[in-house]
Structures are given as structure tokens and as C-alpha cells.
């Protein structure tokens, strides 16, 4: 299993960031449960630069820019140079700030060029009875991958994060059956976009109100390869329980 801890802007204090990193180093078991931390950018450099532990780091977002006169932008190259090996792209909170499918496709190109593994977030705002949400998710995946080679497509991790389930609680998370169905569907879309042997290896994660109370139900028999965890990843006791339950 792969656990990506998306700290968002929940952690505003470097000493708390260090504590969460220390905890992650203690509980990570790479043979069964890999841990990737996605801290806010100022903390990421400070934590990742000298990291020799089994914990990896992700950027919460990267710029489409390749540097130059772009005040405030954080490029893929900058993240990679301080030891970041993953990049979250297309998170719904970034899409809400204007990231379109085309911008996200370019961010993926930038991440790959800096040798980082992109974690592409996709997910519908709401579910309708006609199943239009299914084609919405297909479109998000297709536009992000279409311009890439098969080898590049094979490196993308998909994080399915329905917006209606984000930032809530156990009761609002997806039901295991519905997740199983969606994971299967995403794999079908990937099988159309990749060579069969590669799509079978692609990782599909789930995110949206993953908590200690639902982690096992969501992990067992849904076919999911891991989780993108938001609010529970900044609570030491919840995060520890989640990682331990998956190890
Ligand atoms: P949540 O966030 O776990 O707080 O729902 C998940 C995410 O937005 O990545």
C-alpha cells in the first residue's frame, strides 16, 4: 500500500512538521506500506533535503513555469533538487483556483521532466443518476495522459478523490462497494490508454475522508493500491493508526 499524507495548509508550524516527519520515520514499513509526505513548500525543502529515511516527499502542487521571471512560482526542478520524488497535480483545491485539465497536463509534463512521479487527482463534484460522473472522470484522466508516451503514462499514479467526500468524516466517505466499482472503471480507462502489461502495474489511490474508522473497509477487497489522506494525516494518533492498520 502507498499512503500519501497531504498536509495541505493544516500544518503552519515547523516544529509540528518535524514531529510528523519523525513519527512517519518510526512507523513506516516500506515492505507493506510506503509513506509519502506532502508538506507545505517551505517545510518540504527543510525536511526533504537531508532525508535518508524510508519516507518520501511530494510537492502539493507544481508550477507550469520552467523558471525565470515568475515571482512566487515553485518549479518542478526546484522541488526535485531538494529531494522531492512525487508531485500531486490536479488536486480539487488547485482546480478550484483555476487549474484546468490542460494546465494539469502541462504540470504532469514538468513533473516527469524532473523525474518526479506525478500523482494525478481526479474526481467528480457530485454523483448523478445517469452516470455522467463516470465520463467526467474519464475525461480528466484522458486529457492528462493523452499527450504522453506509453512509458510516461505508465509512471502516473491516479488518486480518485470525489469532491463530495473530501474534508468530511467517515460517514461521508465513499462506500467500499462504490470504491471497488470506481477503481475497476479507472483501470479500464488506463487499459485503453496504456499497453496492457503497463496498465496492470498502474497504481490507483483513493482520497476523501479516510480515517482510522474506515481505512480497513476501504482497503480490503476494493482493489485500491493506497490512499491520499488529508486531515487525518496531520493528527499524529490518526495517522499512526492508519499506517499501522495497513502494514
Ligand atoms: P481529506 O482530504 O482526507 O481531509 O478528506 C483528502 C484530500 O483532499 O486529499
Short mmCIF file of C-alpha atoms and ligand atoms in Angstrom, two decimals:
data_model
loop_
_atom_site.label_atom_id
_atom_site.label_comp_id
_atom_site.label_asym_id
_atom_site.label_seq_id
_atom_site.Cartn_x
_atom_site.Cartn_y
_atom_site.Cartn_z
CA UNK A 1 0.00 0.00 0.00
CA UNK A 2 1.03 3.59 -0.61
CA UNK A 3 -0.03 6.33 1.79
CA UNK A 4 0.32 9.93 0.65
CA UNK A 5 -0.10 12.40 3.52
CA UNK A 6 -1.45 15.64 2.09
CA UNK A 7 -0.81 18.16 4.86
CA UNK A 8 -2.46 20.92 2.81
CA UNK A 9 -2.10 24.16 4.82
CA UNK A 10 -3.08 22.45 8.07
CA UNK A 11 0.50 22.50 9.38
CA UNK A 12 1.66 26.06 9.88
CA UNK A 13 4.40 25.49 12.38
CA UNK A 14 7.75 23.91 11.55
CA UNK A 15 8.05 22.12 14.87
CA UNK A 16 4.76 20.31 14.16
CA UNK A 17 6.08 19.42 10.68
CA UNK A 18 9.22 17.93 12.23
CA UNK A 19 7.16 15.93 14.71
CA UNK A 20 5.01 14.44 11.96
CA UNK A 21 8.13 13.56 9.96
CA UNK A 22 9.75 11.87 12.99
CA UNK A 23 6.57 9.88 13.61
CA UNK A 24 6.41 8.82 9.95
CA UNK A 25 10.02 7.59 10.05
CA UNK A 26 9.17 5.46 13.06
CA UNK A 27 6.01 3.85 11.72
CA UNK A 28 6.83 3.40 8.03
CA UNK A 29 7.19 -0.20 6.84
CA UNK A 30 8.23 0.04 3.20
CA UNK A 31 7.72 -3.66 2.55
CA UNK A 32 3.98 -3.35 3.24
CA UNK A 33 3.14 0.36 3.50
CA UNK A 34 5.16 3.13 1.86
CA UNK A 35 4.71 6.66 3.21
CA UNK A 36 4.96 9.85 1.15
CA UNK A 37 4.63 13.20 2.93
CA UNK A 38 3.35 16.29 1.13
CA UNK A 39 4.17 19.23 3.42
CA UNK A 40 3.67 22.90 2.58
CA UNK A 41 6.51 24.07 0.32
CA UNK A 42 8.65 25.98 2.88
CA UNK A 43 8.77 22.91 5.13
CA UNK A 44 9.32 20.48 2.30
CA UNK A 45 12.76 21.82 1.44
CA UNK A 46 13.83 21.81 5.07
CA UNK A 47 12.68 18.24 5.66
CA UNK A 48 13.49 16.56 2.36
CA UNK A 49 16.94 17.96 1.66
CA UNK A 50 18.89 15.71 4.00
CA UNK A 51 16.36 12.92 4.13
CA UNK A 52 17.93 9.49 4.19
CA UNK A 53 14.95 7.74 5.75
CA UNK A 54 12.44 5.44 4.09
CA UNK A 55 9.85 8.21 3.96
CA UNK A 56 9.50 10.03 0.62
CA UNK A 57 8.28 13.52 -0.20
CA UNK A 58 5.73 15.01 -2.58
CA UNK A 59 5.03 18.55 -3.72
CA UNK A 60 1.39 19.55 -3.11
CA UNK A 61 1.41 21.26 -6.50
CA UNK A 62 3.99 22.41 -9.02
CA UNK A 63 4.22 25.30 -11.42
CA UNK A 64 3.77 25.08 -15.18
CA UNK A 65 6.67 27.54 -15.35
CA UNK A 66 10.21 26.44 -16.07
CA UNK A 67 11.71 29.27 -14.08
CA UNK A 68 12.74 32.78 -14.97
CA UNK A 69 10.84 35.98 -14.18
CA UNK A 70 7.89 34.30 -12.43
CA UNK A 71 7.53 35.67 -8.92
CA UNK A 72 6.07 33.20 -6.48
CA UNK A 73 6.29 30.12 -8.68
CA UNK A 74 7.78 26.82 -7.48
CA UNK A 75 9.05 24.79 -10.40
CA UNK A 76 9.36 21.02 -10.67
CA UNK A 77 13.11 21.40 -10.95
CA UNK A 78 13.25 23.25 -7.59
CA UNK A 79 11.30 20.52 -5.85
CA UNK A 80 13.38 17.76 -7.41
CA UNK A 81 16.62 19.46 -6.42
CA UNK A 82 15.74 19.27 -2.71
CA UNK A 83 14.85 15.58 -2.86
CA UNK A 84 11.15 15.56 -3.78
CA UNK A 85 10.24 12.45 -5.74
CA UNK A 86 6.47 12.82 -6.17
CA UNK A 87 4.22 15.68 -7.28
CA UNK A 88 0.50 15.94 -6.60
CA UNK A 89 -1.20 17.55 -9.58
CA UNK A 90 -4.81 18.44 -10.22
CA UNK A 91 -5.96 18.40 -6.60
CA UNK A 92 -9.53 19.70 -6.49
CA UNK A 93 -8.41 22.58 -4.26
CA UNK A 94 -5.99 23.65 -7.04
CA UNK A 95 -8.60 23.06 -9.74
CA UNK A 96 -10.87 25.39 -7.74
CA UNK A 97 -8.12 28.04 -8.06
CA UNK A 98 -8.14 27.75 -11.85
CA UNK A 99 -6.18 24.64 -12.83
CA UNK A 100 -7.82 23.29 -16.00
CA UNK A 101 -7.27 19.84 -17.49
CA UNK A 102 -4.82 21.45 -19.93
CA UNK A 103 -2.81 23.16 -17.17
CA UNK A 104 -2.73 19.87 -15.29
CA UNK A 105 -1.47 18.04 -18.38
CA UNK A 106 1.40 20.53 -18.60
CA UNK A 107 2.21 20.14 -14.90
CA UNK A 108 2.49 16.40 -15.45
CA UNK A 109 4.95 17.01 -18.28
CA UNK A 110 7.00 19.25 -15.96
CA UNK A 111 6.98 16.68 -13.14
CA UNK A 112 8.09 13.88 -15.46
CA UNK A 113 10.83 16.04 -16.97
CA UNK A 114 12.24 16.49 -13.46
CA UNK A 115 11.98 12.78 -12.83
CA UNK A 116 9.21 13.05 -10.25
CA UNK A 117 6.24 10.67 -10.14
CA UNK A 118 3.01 12.58 -10.77
CA UNK A 119 0.01 11.79 -8.58
CA UNK A 120 -2.94 12.88 -10.68
CA UNK A 121 -6.07 13.72 -8.68
CA UNK A 122 -9.39 13.17 -10.39
CA UNK A 123 -12.95 13.04 -9.11
CA UNK A 124 -16.46 14.27 -9.66
CA UNK A 125 -18.19 17.09 -7.76
CA UNK A 126 -21.35 15.08 -7.31
CA UNK A 127 -22.91 11.84 -8.43
CA UNK A 128 -25.85 11.91 -10.81
CA UNK A 129 -28.19 9.03 -11.57
CA UNK A 130 -27.32 8.98 -15.27
CA UNK A 131 -23.69 8.19 -14.52
CA UNK A 132 -22.32 11.36 -16.12
CA UNK A 133 -19.75 11.50 -13.32
CA UNK A 134 -18.13 8.44 -14.85
CA UNK A 135 -17.41 10.18 -18.15
CA UNK A 136 -16.25 13.26 -16.22
CA UNK A 137 -13.56 11.18 -14.50
CA UNK A 138 -12.65 9.52 -17.80
CA UNK A 139 -12.17 12.95 -19.39
CA UNK A 140 -9.94 14.13 -16.52
CA UNK A 141 -7.69 11.10 -16.92
CA UNK A 142 -7.64 11.11 -20.70
CA UNK A 143 -6.77 14.80 -21.16
CA UNK A 144 -3.94 14.46 -18.65
CA UNK A 145 -2.39 11.40 -20.29
CA UNK A 146 -3.13 11.72 -23.96
CA UNK A 147 -0.04 13.76 -24.89
CA UNK A 148 2.37 11.38 -23.17
CA UNK A 149 4.24 8.32 -24.41
CA UNK A 150 3.26 4.91 -23.08
CA UNK A 151 6.35 4.88 -20.90
CA UNK A 152 5.40 8.23 -19.37
CA UNK A 153 1.75 7.22 -18.93
CA UNK A 154 2.92 4.17 -17.02
CA UNK A 155 4.54 6.40 -14.40
CA UNK A 156 1.36 8.26 -13.42
CA UNK A 157 -0.40 7.40 -10.16
CA UNK A 158 -4.13 8.12 -10.19
CA UNK A 159 -5.75 9.39 -6.98
CA UNK A 160 -9.53 9.14 -7.18
CA UNK A 161 -10.90 11.85 -4.89
CA UNK A 162 -14.61 12.55 -5.27
CA UNK A 163 -15.10 16.15 -4.16
CA UNK A 164 -18.22 15.31 -2.17
CA UNK A 165 -16.13 13.12 0.13
CA UNK A 166 -13.22 15.48 0.81
CA UNK A 167 -12.68 17.07 4.22
CA UNK A 168 -15.65 15.41 5.91
CA UNK A 169 -15.80 12.34 8.14
CA UNK A 170 -16.23 8.59 7.99
CA UNK A 171 -19.97 8.86 7.29
CA UNK A 172 -19.32 10.93 4.16
CA UNK A 173 -16.54 8.82 2.67
CA UNK A 174 -17.25 6.54 -0.24
CA UNK A 175 -18.67 3.08 0.46
CA UNK A 176 -16.31 0.16 -0.22
CA UNK A 177 -18.57 -1.24 -2.98
CA UNK A 178 -18.72 2.09 -4.78
CA UNK A 179 -14.95 2.44 -4.48
CA UNK A 180 -14.38 -1.03 -5.88
CA UNK A 181 -16.55 -0.14 -8.86
CA UNK A 182 -14.70 3.10 -9.49
CA UNK A 183 -11.25 1.53 -9.16
CA UNK A 184 -12.28 -1.05 -11.73
CA UNK A 185 -13.54 1.66 -14.05
CA UNK A 186 -10.32 3.70 -13.71
CA UNK A 187 -8.31 0.59 -14.51
CA UNK A 188 -10.44 0.09 -17.61
CA UNK A 189 -9.70 3.66 -18.73
CA UNK A 190 -5.99 3.12 -18.06
CA UNK A 191 -6.08 -0.15 -20.02
CA UNK A 192 -7.33 1.83 -23.01
CA UNK A 193 -4.56 4.39 -22.67
CA UNK A 194 -1.62 2.13 -21.87
CA UNK A 195 -0.17 -1.11 -23.05
CA UNK A 196 -1.85 -3.92 -21.14
CA UNK A 197 1.27 -5.03 -19.25
CA UNK A 198 1.83 -1.46 -18.05
CA UNK A 199 -1.73 -0.60 -17.07
CA UNK A 200 -1.82 -3.68 -14.85
CA UNK A 201 1.02 -2.09 -12.84
CA UNK A 202 -0.54 1.39 -12.54
CA UNK A 203 -1.38 2.49 -9.01
CA UNK A 204 -4.86 3.75 -8.17
CA UNK A 205 -5.33 5.54 -4.83
CA UNK A 206 -8.43 6.81 -3.05
CA UNK A 207 -8.76 10.08 -1.14
CA UNK A 208 -11.66 11.72 0.70
CA UNK A 209 -12.29 11.44 4.44
CA UNK A 210 -10.00 8.49 5.01
CA UNK A 211 -9.88 7.99 8.77
CA UNK A 212 -8.92 5.22 11.22
CA UNK A 213 -12.60 4.22 11.31
CA UNK A 214 -12.92 3.39 7.61
CA UNK A 215 -9.42 2.61 6.42
CA UNK A 216 -9.68 -1.17 6.60
CA UNK A 217 -13.08 -1.31 4.92
CA UNK A 218 -11.77 0.86 2.09
CA UNK A 219 -8.53 -1.10 1.78
CA UNK A 220 -10.00 -4.59 1.77
CA UNK A 221 -11.40 -6.00 -1.43
CA UNK A 222 -11.73 -2.67 -3.27
CA UNK A 223 -8.65 -3.19 -5.42
CA UNK A 224 -7.19 0.14 -4.34
CA UNK A 225 -3.39 0.47 -4.06
CA UNK A 226 -3.30 3.12 -1.36
CA UNK A 227 -4.69 6.40 -0.08
CA UNK A 228 -4.28 10.14 -0.25
CA UNK A 229 -5.02 11.27 3.27
CA UNK A 230 -5.79 14.88 4.21
CA UNK A 231 -6.97 15.91 7.68
CA UNK A 232 -6.20 12.54 9.30
CA UNK A 233 -2.58 12.78 8.16
CA UNK A 234 -1.85 15.77 10.42
CA UNK A 235 -3.30 14.16 13.51
CA UNK A 236 -0.50 12.04 14.98
CA UNK A 237 -2.68 9.39 16.54
CA UNK A 238 -4.97 9.00 13.50
CA UNK A 239 -2.06 8.85 11.07
CA UNK A 240 -0.23 6.28 13.16
CA UNK A 241 -3.34 4.10 13.32
CA UNK A 242 -3.92 4.36 9.57
CA UNK A 243 -0.35 3.38 8.68
CA UNK A 244 -0.27 0.58 11.22
CA UNK A 245 -3.58 -0.86 10.05
CA UNK A 246 -2.23 -1.07 6.52
CA UNK A 247 1.15 -2.52 7.50
P1 LIG B 1 -9.38 14.64 3.47
O1 LIG B 1 -8.59 15.24 2.22
O2 LIG B 1 -8.70 13.35 3.84
O3 LIG B 1 -9.27 15.68 4.52
O4 LIG B 1 -10.79 14.41 3.01
C1 LIG B 1 -8.14 14.42 1.18
C2 LIG B 1 -7.55 15.28 0.10
O5 LIG B 1 -8.13 16.34 -0.20
O6 LIG B 1 -6.52 14.92 -0.48
#
